[in-house]
PDB file of C-alpha atoms in Angstrom:
ATOM      1  CA  MET A   1      54.533  15.046 -27.597  1.00 58.00           C
ATOM      2  CA  SER A   2      51.981  15.734 -24.907  1.00 64.00           C
ATOM      3  CA  SER A   3      49.631  13.141 -26.405  1.00 70.00           C
ATOM      4  CA  LEU A   4      52.357  10.518 -26.310  1.00 74.00           C
ATOM      5  CA  ARG A   5      53.237  11.459 -22.757  1.00 76.00           C
ATOM      6  CA  ASN A   6      49.642  10.999 -21.682  1.00 77.00           C
ATOM      7  CA  ALA A   7      49.380   7.673 -23.512  1.00 79.00           C
ATOM      8  CA  VAL A   8      52.090   6.119 -21.344  1.00 79.00           C
ATOM      9  CA  PRO A   9      50.499   4.610 -18.214  1.00 81.00           C
ATOM     10  CA  LYS A  10      51.711   6.183 -14.997  1.00 81.00           C
ATOM     11  CA  ARG A  11      52.226   4.433 -11.736  1.00 81.00           C
ATOM     12  CA  PRO A  12      49.449   5.424  -9.300  1.00 78.00           C
ATOM     13  CA  TYR A  13      50.532   7.470  -6.346  1.00 76.00           C
ATOM     14  CA  LYS A  14      50.293   5.555  -3.077  1.00 78.00           C
ATOM     15  CA  GLU A  15      50.368   7.146   0.331  1.00 76.00           C
ATOM     16  CA  ARG A  16      51.918   5.417   3.276  1.00 77.00           C
ATOM     17  CA  SER A  17      49.641   3.418   5.519  1.00 80.00           C
ATOM     18  CA  GLN A  18      49.141   3.922   9.212  1.00 83.00           C
ATOM     19  CA  PRO A  19      52.091   2.513  11.163  1.00 85.00           C
ATOM     20  CA  ALA A  20      51.198  -0.303  13.502  1.00 86.00           C
ATOM     21  CA  SER A  21      52.592   1.616  16.459  1.00 88.00           C
ATOM     22  CA  ARG A  22      50.149   4.515  15.822  1.00 86.00           C
ATOM     23  CA  LYS A  23      46.966   2.458  15.329  1.00 85.00           C
ATOM     24  CA  LYS A  24      45.801   3.604  18.770  1.00 87.00           C
ATOM     25  CA  PHE A  25      45.569   7.219  17.525  1.00 86.00           C
ATOM     26  CA  GLY A  26      42.881   6.360  14.976  1.00 83.00           C
ATOM     27  CA  HIS A  27      42.616   6.541  11.216  1.00 81.00           C
ATOM     28  CA  LEU A  28      45.434   8.283   9.330  1.00 83.00           C
ATOM     29  CA  GLU A  29      43.826  10.860   7.053  1.00 85.00           C
ATOM     30  CA  LYS A  30      44.874  10.615   3.392  1.00 86.00           C
ATOM     31  CA  HIS A  31      44.904  13.417   0.859  1.00 87.00           C
ATOM     32  CA  LYS A  32      41.644  12.213  -0.753  1.00 87.00           C
ATOM     33  CA  ASP A  33      39.985  12.283   2.680  1.00 89.00           C
ATOM     34  CA  TYR A  34      41.186  15.850   3.177  1.00 93.00           C
ATOM     35  CA  VAL A  35      39.762  16.890  -0.216  1.00 94.00           C
ATOM     36  CA  VAL A  36      36.303  15.548   0.687  1.00 95.00           C
ATOM     37  CA  ARG A  37      36.396  17.240   4.082  1.00 95.00           C
ATOM     38  CA  ALA A  38      37.591  20.552   2.629  1.00 97.00           C
ATOM     39  CA  ASN A  39      34.913  20.587  -0.090  1.00 97.00           C
ATOM     40  CA  ALA A  40      32.173  19.933   2.487  1.00 97.00           C
ATOM     41  CA  PHE A  41      33.537  22.720   4.707  1.00 97.00           C
ATOM     42  CA  HIS A  42      33.665  25.266   1.883  1.00 97.00           C
ATOM     43  CA  LYS A  43      30.174  24.314   0.686  1.00 97.00           C
ATOM     44  CA  LYS A  44      28.733  24.964   4.152  1.00 97.00           C
ATOM     45  CA  GLU A  45      30.695  28.199   4.303  1.00 97.00           C
ATOM     46  CA  GLU A  46      29.168  29.395   1.020  1.00 97.00           C
ATOM     47  CA  ILE A  47      25.641  28.538   2.189  1.00 96.00           C
ATOM     48  CA  LEU A  48      26.121  30.497   5.423  1.00 96.00           C
ATOM     49  CA  GLN A  49      27.489  33.461   3.473  1.00 96.00           C
ATOM     50  CA  LYS A  50      24.447  33.502   1.162  1.00 95.00           C
ATOM     51  CA  LEU A  51      22.063  33.290   4.109  1.00 94.00           C
ATOM     52  CA  LYS A  52      23.814  36.180   5.833  1.00 94.00           C
ATOM     53  CA  GLU A  53      23.541  38.304   2.687  1.00 94.00           C
ATOM     54  CA  LYS A  54      19.861  37.426   2.283  1.00 90.00           C
ATOM     55  CA  ALA A  55      19.143  38.329   5.911  1.00 88.00           C
ATOM     56  CA  ALA A  56      21.066  41.612   5.615  1.00 90.00           C
ATOM     57  CA  ASN A  57      19.216  42.651   2.426  1.00 89.00           C
ATOM     58  CA  LYS A  58      15.744  41.605   3.601  1.00 84.00           C
ATOM     59  CA  ASN A  59      13.074  44.273   3.628  1.00 83.00           C
ATOM     60  CA  PRO A  60      11.272  44.246   7.036  1.00 76.00           C
ATOM     61  CA  ASP A  61       8.119  45.668   5.402  1.00 77.00           C
ATOM     62  CA  GLU A  62       7.987  42.992   2.686  1.00 78.00           C
ATOM     63  CA  PHE A  63       4.642  41.144   2.452  1.00 78.00           C
ATOM     64  CA  TYR A  64       4.235  37.436   1.835  1.00 75.00           C
ATOM     65  CA  PHE A  65       1.039  35.412   1.965  1.00 76.00           C
ATOM     66  CA  ARG A  66       2.100  33.219   4.879  1.00 73.00           C
ATOM     67  CA  MET A  67       1.653  36.319   7.067  1.00 73.00           C
ATOM     68  CA  THR A  68      -2.115  35.818   6.783  1.00 75.00           C
ATOM     69  CA  ARG A  69      -1.832  32.251   8.126  1.00 75.00           C
ATOM     70  CA  THR A  70       0.402  32.975  11.120  1.00 80.00           C
ATOM     71  CA  LYS A  71       0.103  34.801  14.387  1.00 79.00           C
ATOM     72  CA  ILE A  72       2.696  36.181  16.797  1.00 80.00           C
ATOM     73  CA  VAL A  73       2.952  34.373  20.138  1.00 81.00           C
ATOM     74  CA  ASP A  74       5.565  35.797  22.534  1.00 82.00           C
ATOM     75  CA  GLY A  75       7.294  37.509  19.637  1.00 77.00           C
ATOM     76  CA  VAL A  76       7.492  34.309  17.550  1.00 79.00           C
ATOM     77  CA  HIS A  77       5.455  33.601  14.415  1.00 73.00           C
ATOM     78  CA  ARG A  78       3.259  30.536  14.908  1.00 79.00           C
ATOM     79  CA  PRO A  79       1.121  28.961  12.135  1.00 77.00           C
ATOM     80  CA  VAL A  80      -2.617  29.193  12.693  1.00 73.00           C
ATOM     81  CA  SER A  81      -4.178  25.856  13.620  1.00 70.00           C
ATOM     82  CA  GLU A  82      -6.207  24.270  10.814  1.00 63.00           C
ATOM     83  CA  ALA A  83      -8.119  21.846  13.048  1.00 62.00           C
ATOM     84  CA  ASN A  84     -11.434  23.559  12.230  1.00 64.00           C
ATOM     85  CA  LYS A  85     -10.602  24.308   8.628  1.00 65.00           C
ATOM     86  CA  TYR A  86     -13.695  22.516   7.271  1.00 64.00           C
ATOM     87  CA  THR A  87     -17.298  22.929   8.324  1.00 71.00           C
ATOM     88  CA  PRO A  88     -19.333  19.910   9.519  1.00 70.00           C
ATOM     89  CA  GLU A  89     -21.203  19.897   6.178  1.00 68.00           C
ATOM     90  CA  GLU A  90     -17.931  19.749   4.224  1.00 66.00           C
ATOM     91  CA  LEU A  91     -16.599  16.952   6.442  1.00 66.00           C
ATOM     92  CA  LEU A  92     -19.807  14.974   5.927  1.00 68.00           C
ATOM     93  CA  LEU A  93     -19.524  15.424   2.146  1.00 67.00           C
ATOM     94  CA  MET A  94     -15.920  14.162   2.131  1.00 68.00           C
ATOM     95  CA  LYS A  95     -16.943  11.194   4.288  1.00 72.00           C
ATOM     96  CA  THR A  96     -19.733  10.393   1.793  1.00 75.00           C
ATOM     97  CA  GLN A  97     -17.269  10.455  -1.114  1.00 76.00           C
ATOM     98  CA  ASP A  98     -14.910   8.112   0.732  1.00 80.00           C
ATOM     99  CA  ILE A  99     -17.758   5.695   1.484  1.00 82.00           C
ATOM    100  CA  GLY A 100     -18.754   5.726  -2.185  1.00 84.00           C
ATOM    101  CA  TYR A 101     -15.216   4.811  -3.225  1.00 83.00           C
ATOM    102  CA  VAL A 102     -15.060   1.925  -0.726  1.00 84.00           C
ATOM    103  CA  LEU A 103     -18.466   0.664  -1.885  1.00 86.00           C
ATOM    104  CA  GLN A 104     -17.270   0.779  -5.500  1.00 87.00           C
ATOM    105  CA  LYS A 105     -14.191  -1.284  -4.589  1.00 87.00           C
ATOM    106  CA  ILE A 106     -16.373  -3.839  -2.753  1.00 88.00           C
ATOM    107  CA  GLN A 107     -18.590  -4.281  -5.809  1.00 90.00           C
ATOM    108  CA  SER A 108     -15.559  -4.599  -8.099  1.00 90.00           C
ATOM    109  CA  GLU A 109     -13.939  -7.240  -5.872  1.00 90.00           C
ATOM    110  CA  LYS A 110     -17.208  -9.199  -5.637  1.00 90.00           C
ATOM    111  CA  LYS A 111     -17.487  -9.316  -9.425  1.00 90.00           C
ATOM    112  CA  LYS A 112     -13.926 -10.646  -9.682  1.00 89.00           C
ATOM    113  CA  VAL A 113     -14.667 -13.276  -7.011  1.00 89.00           C
ATOM    114  CA  GLU A 114     -17.786 -14.446  -8.869  1.00 89.00           C
ATOM    115  CA  LYS A 115     -15.845 -14.626 -12.140  1.00 87.00           C
ATOM    116  CA  LEU A 116     -13.058 -16.691 -10.542  1.00 86.00           C
ATOM    117  CA  ARG A 117     -15.603 -19.004  -8.907  1.00 85.00           C
ATOM    118  CA  ALA A 118     -17.355 -19.603 -12.219  1.00 84.00           C
ATOM    119  CA  VAL A 119     -14.083 -20.430 -13.999  1.00 80.00           C
ATOM    120  CA  LEU A 120     -12.871 -22.788 -11.253  1.00 79.00           C
ATOM    121  CA  HIS A 121     -16.287 -24.464 -10.995  1.00 71.00           C
ATOM    122  CA  SER A 122     -16.295 -25.174 -14.737  1.00 69.00           C
ATOM    123  CA  LEU A 123     -12.806 -26.693 -14.494  1.00 66.00           C
ATOM    124  CA  ASP A 124     -13.650 -28.877 -11.506  1.00 63.00           C
ATOM    125  CA  ASN A 125     -16.958 -30.139 -12.946  1.00 61.00           C
ATOM    126  CA  GLN A 126     -16.026 -30.553 -16.592  1.00 57.00           C
ATOM    127  CA  PRO A 127     -17.907 -33.453 -18.285  1.00 54.00           C
ATOM    128  CA  SER A 128     -16.058 -36.651 -19.083  1.00 52.00           C
ATOM    129  CA  LYS A 129     -15.122 -37.191 -22.717  1.00 56.00           C
ATOM    130  CA  LYS A 130     -16.898 -39.964 -24.632  1.00 60.00           C
ATOM    131  CA  HIS A 131     -15.067 -42.123 -27.139  1.00 62.00           C
ATOM    132  CA  ILE A 132     -16.396 -44.745 -29.526  1.00 66.00           C
ATOM    133  CA  TYR A 133     -14.270 -47.875 -29.815  1.00 66.00           C
ATOM    134  CA  PHE A 134     -14.608 -50.489 -32.567  1.00 64.00           C
ATOM    135  CA  ALA A 135     -13.674 -54.125 -31.927  1.00 65.00           C
ATOM    136  CA  GLU A 136     -13.359 -56.981 -34.406  1.00 67.00           C
ATOM    137  CA  ASP A 137     -14.492 -59.729 -32.012  1.00 69.00           C
ATOM    138  CA  SER A 138     -15.901 -60.228 -28.503  1.00 73.00           C
ATOM    139  CA  GLU A 139     -12.460 -60.785 -26.909  1.00 76.00           C
ATOM    140  CA  GLU A 140     -11.176 -57.436 -28.117  1.00 73.00           C
ATOM    141  CA  ALA A 141     -14.421 -55.789 -26.982  1.00 72.00           C
ATOM    142  CA  ASP A 142     -14.012 -57.229 -23.462  1.00 75.00           C
ATOM    143  CA  GLU A 143     -10.394 -55.997 -23.363  1.00 78.00           C
ATOM    144  CA  ILE A 144     -11.380 -52.471 -24.447  1.00 72.00           C
ATOM    145  CA  GLN A 145     -14.240 -52.375 -21.951  1.00 75.00           C
ATOM    146  CA  SER A 146     -11.973 -53.409 -19.057  1.00 76.00           C
ATOM    147  CA  ARG A 147      -9.358 -50.810 -20.023  1.00 74.00           C
ATOM    148  CA  VAL A 148     -11.935 -48.027 -20.319  1.00 67.00           C
ATOM    149  CA  SER A 149     -13.526 -48.925 -16.961  1.00 67.00           C
ATOM    150  CA  LYS A 150     -10.120 -48.680 -15.233  1.00 59.00           C
ATOM    151  CA  ASN A 151      -9.466 -45.263 -16.779  1.00 59.00           C
ATOM    152  CA  ASN A 152     -12.880 -43.981 -15.683  1.00 56.00           C
ATOM    153  CA  GLU A 153     -12.075 -44.760 -12.062  1.00 47.00           C
ATOM    154  CA  LEU A 154      -9.346 -42.114 -12.090  1.00 42.00           C
ATOM    155  CA  PRO A 155     -10.398 -38.536 -11.216  1.00 46.00           C
ATOM    156  CA  ILE A 156     -10.634 -36.066 -14.049  1.00 47.00           C
ATOM    157  CA  SER A 157      -8.122 -33.734 -12.385  1.00 48.00           C
ATOM    158  CA  GLY A 158      -5.523 -36.501 -12.694  1.00 50.00           C
ATOM    159  CA  PHE A 159      -5.494 -36.040 -16.459  1.00 57.00           C
ATOM    160  CA  LEU A 160      -4.751 -32.304 -16.204  1.00 62.00           C
ATOM    161  CA  PRO A 161      -1.233 -31.188 -17.222  1.00 70.00           C
ATOM    162  CA  PRO A 162       1.053 -29.838 -14.466  1.00 77.00           C
ATOM    163  CA  SER A 163       0.890 -26.316 -15.908  1.00 76.00           C
ATOM    164  CA  ILE A 164      -2.930 -26.305 -15.667  1.00 75.00           C
ATOM    165  CA  LYS A 165      -2.760 -27.618 -12.102  1.00 78.00           C
ATOM    166  CA  ARG A 166      -0.360 -24.819 -11.112  1.00 81.00           C
ATOM    167  CA  LYS A 167      -2.659 -22.231 -12.662  1.00 80.00           C
ATOM    168  CA  MET A 168      -5.633 -23.681 -10.797  1.00 81.00           C
ATOM    169  CA  GLU A 169      -3.752 -23.562  -7.488  1.00 83.00           C
ATOM    170  CA  SER A 170      -2.742 -19.968  -8.197  1.00 85.00           C
ATOM    171  CA  SER A 171      -6.369 -19.114  -9.023  1.00 83.00           C
ATOM    172  CA  TYR A 172      -7.572 -20.679  -5.768  1.00 86.00           C
ATOM    173  CA  ARG A 173      -5.033 -18.622  -3.814  1.00 87.00           C
ATOM    174  CA  GLU A 174      -6.149 -15.481  -5.643  1.00 88.00           C
ATOM    175  CA  LEU A 175      -9.793 -16.328  -4.887  1.00 87.00           C
ATOM    176  CA  GLU A 176      -9.029 -16.709  -1.188  1.00 89.00           C
ATOM    177  CA  ALA A 177      -7.106 -13.419  -1.104  1.00 89.00           C
ATOM    178  CA  ARG A 178      -9.913 -11.534  -2.868  1.00 89.00           C
ATOM    179  CA  MET A 179     -12.541 -12.978  -0.512  1.00 90.00           C
ATOM    180  CA  LYS A 180     -10.415 -11.816   2.429  1.00 88.00           C
ATOM    181  CA  ARG A 181     -10.151  -8.364   0.810  1.00 88.00           C
ATOM    182  CA  VAL A 182     -13.944  -8.195   0.423  1.00 89.00           C
ATOM    183  CA  GLU A 183     -14.363  -8.977   4.140  1.00 88.00           C
ATOM    184  CA  ASP A 184     -11.868  -6.259   5.097  1.00 85.00           C
ATOM    185  CA  LEU A 185     -13.528  -3.690   2.814  1.00 84.00           C
ATOM    186  CA  GLU A 186     -16.976  -4.517   4.190  1.00 86.00           C
ATOM    187  CA  ARG A 187     -15.690  -4.037   7.730  1.00 83.00           C
ATOM    188  CA  VAL A 188     -14.169  -0.670   6.748  1.00 81.00           C
ATOM    189  CA  TYR A 189     -17.408   0.312   5.005  1.00 83.00           C
ATOM    190  CA  ALA A 190     -19.473  -0.485   8.125  1.00 81.00           C
ATOM    191  CA  GLU A 191     -17.115   1.561  10.301  1.00 79.00           C
ATOM    192  CA  MET A 192     -17.180   4.537   7.911  1.00 80.00           C
ATOM    193  CA  ALA A 193     -20.976   4.360   7.692  1.00 80.00           C
ATOM    194  CA  MET A 194     -21.167   4.471  11.488  1.00 78.00           C
ATOM    195  CA  GLN A 195     -18.840   7.495  11.629  1.00 77.00           C
ATOM    196  CA  LYS A 196     -20.943   9.221   8.975  1.00 77.00           C
ATOM    197  CA  GLU A 197     -24.143   8.676  10.953  1.00 76.00           C
ATOM    198  CA  LEU A 198     -22.486   9.979  14.124  1.00 75.00           C
ATOM    199  CA  GLN A 199     -21.595  13.228  12.332  1.00 73.00           C
ATOM    200  CA  LYS A 200     -25.236  13.962  11.569  1.00 73.00           C
ATOM    201  CA  LYS A 201     -27.230  16.394  13.675  1.00 75.00           C
ATOM    202  CA  GLY A 202     -29.376  15.222  16.552  1.00 73.00           C
ATOM    203  CA  LYS A 203     -28.966  14.145  20.158  1.00 79.00           C
ATOM    204  CA  LYS A 204     -27.637  10.639  20.639  1.00 77.00           C
ATOM    205  CA  ARG A 205     -26.118   8.526  23.355  1.00 77.00           C
ATOM    206  CA  LYS A 206     -24.172   5.295  23.591  1.00 77.00           C
ATOM    207  CA  LEU A 207     -26.184   2.409  25.024  1.00 77.00           C
ATOM    208  CA  ARG A 208     -24.904   0.453  27.987  1.00 76.00           C
ATOM    209  CA  GLU A 209     -24.364  -3.283  27.783  1.00 72.00           C
ATOM    210  CA  GLU A 210     -27.537  -4.107  29.748  1.00 70.00           C
ATOM    211  CA  GLU A 211     -29.607  -1.941  27.377  1.00 73.00           C
ATOM    212  CA  ILE A 212     -28.531  -3.769  24.210  1.00 72.00           C
ATOM    213  CA  VAL A 213     -30.976  -6.502  23.144  1.00 70.00           C
ATOM    214  CA  ASN A 214     -28.507  -8.332  20.870  1.00 72.00           C
ATOM    215  CA  PRO A 215     -25.007  -7.828  22.355  1.00 70.00           C
ATOM    216  CA  THR A 216     -22.266  -7.125  19.812  1.00 70.00           C
ATOM    217  CA  SER A 217     -18.596  -6.244  19.970  1.00 67.00           C
ATOM    218  CA  LYS A 218     -19.287  -2.836  18.381  1.00 71.00           C
ATOM    219  CA  PRO A 219     -20.776   0.179  20.196  1.00 74.00           C
ATOM    220  CA  VAL A 220     -24.495   0.850  19.734  1.00 75.00           C
ATOM    221  CA  PHE A 221     -25.955   4.363  19.676  1.00 77.00           C
ATOM    222  CA  LYS A 222     -29.517   5.574  20.064  1.00 78.00           C
ATOM    223  CA  TRP A 223     -30.851   8.849  18.695  1.00 74.00           C
ATOM    224  CA  LYS A 224     -33.423  10.892  20.528  1.00 76.00           C
ATOM    225  CA  ALA A 225     -36.770  11.004  18.744  1.00 74.00           C
ATOM    226  CA  GLU A 226     -37.479  14.476  17.368  1.00 73.00           C
ATOM    227  CA  ARG A 227     -40.732  15.826  16.046  1.00 72.00           C
ATOM    228  CA  LYS A 228     -40.712  16.574  12.338  1.00 70.00           C
ATOM    229  CA  ARG A 229     -42.012  20.008  11.445  1.00 64.00           C
TER     230      ARG A 229
END
């Protein structure tokens, strides 16, 4: 009987809405709203209870590895600064690896640009097709010659299907984007190369504007000549 009782659809329970005269007091909380609020409250209560138990049962003499990377400042544990974590030689090595990756990307993009240029150049400069026409008399020959001469006046790209034209336009946009990417990568490579040189040993100074022979927008440095032993 219970299965039959559950098979009969029941009318959903509806709570009364907020009376118009009490709209000024805000939203009238329904039972489903109370359930969500109660569950959230009890969940936070359980988390606080677990944290209290963990703090009460903690061993003050327990060792953990973060102790070696912290120091006490005014009774508070502070993490040790990792600003000088790497030596100058290690920083220079990482900078060299980054420059190598950027140079590899520049070479890869240049190869793709050259490949796209070759494909588009072959499409733009494709040779005209030659056909042999046979005529029975001179009148038909003159008619064929006039028709062929009119067709030859049209550009070759006019005979391309719309799908090929769309692909060519997409290829030109891709070529422009890749050329822009090569310029950006070359600018990044030049900046990284400059930073790498500045990290090397030796006395250097930044030249003033009046000392620069060929003025540029980028800073120019000069290293002091040292005698090689």
